[in-house]
CSV table of N, CA and C in Angstrom, one decimal:
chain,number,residue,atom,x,y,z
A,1,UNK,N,-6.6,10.8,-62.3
A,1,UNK,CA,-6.9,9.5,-62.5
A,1,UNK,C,-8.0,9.4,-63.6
A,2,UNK,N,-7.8,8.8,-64.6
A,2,UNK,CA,-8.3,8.5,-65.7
A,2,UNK,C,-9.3,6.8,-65.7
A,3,UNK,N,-10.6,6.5,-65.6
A,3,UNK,CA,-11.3,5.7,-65.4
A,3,UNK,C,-11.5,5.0,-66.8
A,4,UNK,N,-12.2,4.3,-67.1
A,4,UNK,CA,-13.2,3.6,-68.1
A,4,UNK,C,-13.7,2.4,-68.1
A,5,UNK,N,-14.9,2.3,-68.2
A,5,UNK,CA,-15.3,1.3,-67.8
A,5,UNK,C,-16.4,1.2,-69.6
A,6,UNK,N,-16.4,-0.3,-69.6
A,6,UNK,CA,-17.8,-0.6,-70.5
A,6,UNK,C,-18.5,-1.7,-70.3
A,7,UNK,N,-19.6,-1.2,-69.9
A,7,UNK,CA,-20.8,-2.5,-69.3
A,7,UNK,C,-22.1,-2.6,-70.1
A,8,UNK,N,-22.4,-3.6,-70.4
A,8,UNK,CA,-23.5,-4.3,-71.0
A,8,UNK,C,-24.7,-3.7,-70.4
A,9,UNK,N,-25.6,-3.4,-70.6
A,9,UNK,CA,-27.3,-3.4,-69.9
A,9,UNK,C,-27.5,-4.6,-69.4
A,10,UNK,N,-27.6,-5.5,-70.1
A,10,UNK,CA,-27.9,-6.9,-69.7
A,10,UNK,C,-27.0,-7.8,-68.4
A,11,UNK,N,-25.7,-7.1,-67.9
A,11,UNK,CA,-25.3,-7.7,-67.1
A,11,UNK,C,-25.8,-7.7,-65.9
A,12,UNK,N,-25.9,-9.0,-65.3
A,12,UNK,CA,-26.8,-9.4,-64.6
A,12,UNK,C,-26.8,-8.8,-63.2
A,13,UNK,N,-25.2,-8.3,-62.7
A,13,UNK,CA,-24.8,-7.6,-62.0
A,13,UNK,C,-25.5,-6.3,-61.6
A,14,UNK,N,-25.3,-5.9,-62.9
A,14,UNK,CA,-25.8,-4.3,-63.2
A,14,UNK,C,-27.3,-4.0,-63.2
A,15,UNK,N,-27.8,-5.6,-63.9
A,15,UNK,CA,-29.4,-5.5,-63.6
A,15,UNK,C,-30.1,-5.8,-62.5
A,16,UNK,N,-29.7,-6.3,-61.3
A,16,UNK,CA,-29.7,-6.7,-60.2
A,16,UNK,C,-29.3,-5.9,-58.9
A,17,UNK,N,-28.7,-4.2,-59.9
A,17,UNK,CA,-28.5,-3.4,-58.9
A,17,UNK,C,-27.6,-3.2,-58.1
A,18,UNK,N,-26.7,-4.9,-58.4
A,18,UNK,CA,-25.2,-4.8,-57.3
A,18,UNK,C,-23.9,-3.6,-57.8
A,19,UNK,N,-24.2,-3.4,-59.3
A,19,UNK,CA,-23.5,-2.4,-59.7
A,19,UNK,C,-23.9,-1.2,-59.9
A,20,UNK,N,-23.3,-0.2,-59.8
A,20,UNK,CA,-24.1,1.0,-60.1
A,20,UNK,C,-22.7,2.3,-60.8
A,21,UNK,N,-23.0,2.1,-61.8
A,21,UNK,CA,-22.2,2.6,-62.6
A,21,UNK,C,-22.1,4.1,-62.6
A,22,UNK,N,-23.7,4.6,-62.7
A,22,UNK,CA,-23.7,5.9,-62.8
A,22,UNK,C,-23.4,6.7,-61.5
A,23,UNK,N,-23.5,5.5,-60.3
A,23,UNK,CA,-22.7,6.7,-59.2
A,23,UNK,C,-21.6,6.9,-59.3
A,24,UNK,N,-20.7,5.4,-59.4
A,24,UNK,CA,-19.6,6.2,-59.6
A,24,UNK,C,-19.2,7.4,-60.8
A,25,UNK,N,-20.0,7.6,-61.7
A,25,UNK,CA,-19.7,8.7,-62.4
A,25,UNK,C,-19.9,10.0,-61.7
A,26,UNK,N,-21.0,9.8,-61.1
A,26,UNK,CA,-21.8,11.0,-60.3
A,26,UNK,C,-20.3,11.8,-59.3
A,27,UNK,N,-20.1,10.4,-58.6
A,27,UNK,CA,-19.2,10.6,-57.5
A,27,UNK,C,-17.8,11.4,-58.2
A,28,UNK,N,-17.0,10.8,-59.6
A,28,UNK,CA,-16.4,11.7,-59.9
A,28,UNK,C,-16.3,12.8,-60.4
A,29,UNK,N,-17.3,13.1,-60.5
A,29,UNK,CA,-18.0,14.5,-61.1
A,29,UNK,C,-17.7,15.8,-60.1
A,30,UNK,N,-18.0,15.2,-58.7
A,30,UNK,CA,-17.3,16.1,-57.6
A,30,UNK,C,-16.5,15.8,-57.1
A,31,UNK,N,-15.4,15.3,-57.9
A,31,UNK,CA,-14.2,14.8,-57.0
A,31,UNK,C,-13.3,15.5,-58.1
A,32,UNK,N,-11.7,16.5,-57.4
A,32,UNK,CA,-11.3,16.8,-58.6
A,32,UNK,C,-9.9,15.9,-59.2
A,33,UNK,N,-9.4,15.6,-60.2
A,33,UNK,CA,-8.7,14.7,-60.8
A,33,UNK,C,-8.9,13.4,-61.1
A,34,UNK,N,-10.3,13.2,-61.0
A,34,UNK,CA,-10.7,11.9,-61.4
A,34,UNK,C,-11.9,12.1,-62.9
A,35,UNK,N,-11.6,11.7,-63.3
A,35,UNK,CA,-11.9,11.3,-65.1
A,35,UNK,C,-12.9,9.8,-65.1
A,36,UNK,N,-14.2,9.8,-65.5
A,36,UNK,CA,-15.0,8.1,-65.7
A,36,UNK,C,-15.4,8.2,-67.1
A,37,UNK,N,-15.3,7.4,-68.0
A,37,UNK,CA,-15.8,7.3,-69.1
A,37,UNK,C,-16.4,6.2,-68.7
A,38,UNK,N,-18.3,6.2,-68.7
A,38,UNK,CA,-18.6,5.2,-68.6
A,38,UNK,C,-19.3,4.5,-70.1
A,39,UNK,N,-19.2,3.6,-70.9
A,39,UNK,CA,-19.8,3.5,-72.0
A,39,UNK,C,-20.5,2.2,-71.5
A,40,UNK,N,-21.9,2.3,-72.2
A,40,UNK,CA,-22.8,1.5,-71.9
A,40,UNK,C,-23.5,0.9,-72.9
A,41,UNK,N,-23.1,-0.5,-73.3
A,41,UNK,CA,-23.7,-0.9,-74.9
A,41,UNK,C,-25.4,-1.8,-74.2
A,42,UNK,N,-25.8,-1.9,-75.5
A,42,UNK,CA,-26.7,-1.7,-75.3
A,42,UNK,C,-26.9,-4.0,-75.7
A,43,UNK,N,-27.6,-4.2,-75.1
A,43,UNK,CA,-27.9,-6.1,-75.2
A,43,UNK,C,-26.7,-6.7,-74.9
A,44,UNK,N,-25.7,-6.1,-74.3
A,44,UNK,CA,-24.5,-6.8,-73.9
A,44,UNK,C,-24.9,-7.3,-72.2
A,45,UNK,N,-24.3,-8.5,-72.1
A,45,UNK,CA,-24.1,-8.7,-70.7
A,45,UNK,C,-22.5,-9.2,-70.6
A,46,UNK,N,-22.1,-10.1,-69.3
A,46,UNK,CA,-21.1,-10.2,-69.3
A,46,UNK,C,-20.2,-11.5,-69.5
A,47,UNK,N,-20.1,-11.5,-71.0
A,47,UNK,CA,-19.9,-12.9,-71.1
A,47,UNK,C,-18.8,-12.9,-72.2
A,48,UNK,N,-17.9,-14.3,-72.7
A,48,UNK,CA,-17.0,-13.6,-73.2
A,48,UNK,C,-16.8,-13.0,-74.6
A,49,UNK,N,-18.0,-13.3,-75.3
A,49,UNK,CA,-18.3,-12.0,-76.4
A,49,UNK,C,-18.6,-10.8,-76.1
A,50,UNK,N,-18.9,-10.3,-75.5
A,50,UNK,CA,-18.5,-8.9,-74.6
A,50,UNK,C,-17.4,-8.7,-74.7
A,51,UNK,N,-16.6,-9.2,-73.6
A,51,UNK,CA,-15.1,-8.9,-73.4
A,51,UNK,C,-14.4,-9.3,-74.5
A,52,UNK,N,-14.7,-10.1,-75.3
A,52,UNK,CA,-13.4,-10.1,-76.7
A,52,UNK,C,-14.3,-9.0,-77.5
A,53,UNK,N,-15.4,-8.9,-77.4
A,53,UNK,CA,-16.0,-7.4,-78.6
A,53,UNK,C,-15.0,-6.2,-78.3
A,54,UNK,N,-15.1,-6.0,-77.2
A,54,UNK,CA,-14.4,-4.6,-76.4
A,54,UNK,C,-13.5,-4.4,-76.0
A,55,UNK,N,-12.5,-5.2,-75.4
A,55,UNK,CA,-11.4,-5.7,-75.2
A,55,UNK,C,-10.0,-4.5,-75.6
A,56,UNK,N,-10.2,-4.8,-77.0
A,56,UNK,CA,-9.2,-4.0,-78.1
A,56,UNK,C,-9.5,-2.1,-77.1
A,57,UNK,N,-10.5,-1.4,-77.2
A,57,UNK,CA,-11.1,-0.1,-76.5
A,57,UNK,C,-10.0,0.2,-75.6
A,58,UNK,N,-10.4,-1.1,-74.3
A,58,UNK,CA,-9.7,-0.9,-73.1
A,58,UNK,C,-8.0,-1.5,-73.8
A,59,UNK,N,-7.3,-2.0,-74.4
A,59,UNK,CA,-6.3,-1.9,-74.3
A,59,UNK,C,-5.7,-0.8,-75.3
A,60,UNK,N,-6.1,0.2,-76.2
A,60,UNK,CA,-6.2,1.4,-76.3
A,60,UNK,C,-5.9,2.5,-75.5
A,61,UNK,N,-7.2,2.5,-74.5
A,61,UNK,CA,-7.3,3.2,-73.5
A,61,UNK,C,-6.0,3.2,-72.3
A,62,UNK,N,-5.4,2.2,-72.1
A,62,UNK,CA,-4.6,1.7,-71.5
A,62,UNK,C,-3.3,2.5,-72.2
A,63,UNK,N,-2.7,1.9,-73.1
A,63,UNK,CA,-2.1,2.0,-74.0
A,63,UNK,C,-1.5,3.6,-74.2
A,64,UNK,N,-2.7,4.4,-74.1
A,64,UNK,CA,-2.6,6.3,-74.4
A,64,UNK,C,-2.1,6.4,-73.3
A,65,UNK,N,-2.0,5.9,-71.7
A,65,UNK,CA,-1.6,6.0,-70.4
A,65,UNK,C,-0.4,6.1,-69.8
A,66,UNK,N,-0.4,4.9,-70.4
A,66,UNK,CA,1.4,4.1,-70.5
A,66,UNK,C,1.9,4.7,-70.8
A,67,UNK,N,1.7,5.9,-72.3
A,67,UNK,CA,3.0,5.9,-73.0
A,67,UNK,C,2.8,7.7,-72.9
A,68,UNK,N,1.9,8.0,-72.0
A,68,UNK,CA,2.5,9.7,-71.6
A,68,UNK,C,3.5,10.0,-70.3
């Protein structure tokens, strides 16, 4: 299983501690067949210039999945 995620610093979520991104990386790190690309931009929160900035990435990423 192949992961990716991309989250803002600024999301309010993420700033507030409800999310925690890096464990789940942690957590796949000892798990075997799981893959996290976490990318973490930097003054982004989650709003929809975020998701139309990055958008194109994850359908990309998606995209390489599909078509193996």
């Amino acid at each position: 299983m192949n992961m990716y995620f991309i989250m803002g610093t600024e999301d309010n979520f993420y700033t507030q501690k409800q999310l925690l991104p890096e464990d789940l990386v942690r957590a796949s790190q000892e798990s075997r067949g799981v893959s996290v690309v976490l990318r973490m931009q930097q003054e982004y929160d989650h709003s929809y210039y975020f998701i139309a900035t990055f958008i194109a990435s994850h359908l990309e990423h998606h995209a390489k999945y599909l078509k193996a």
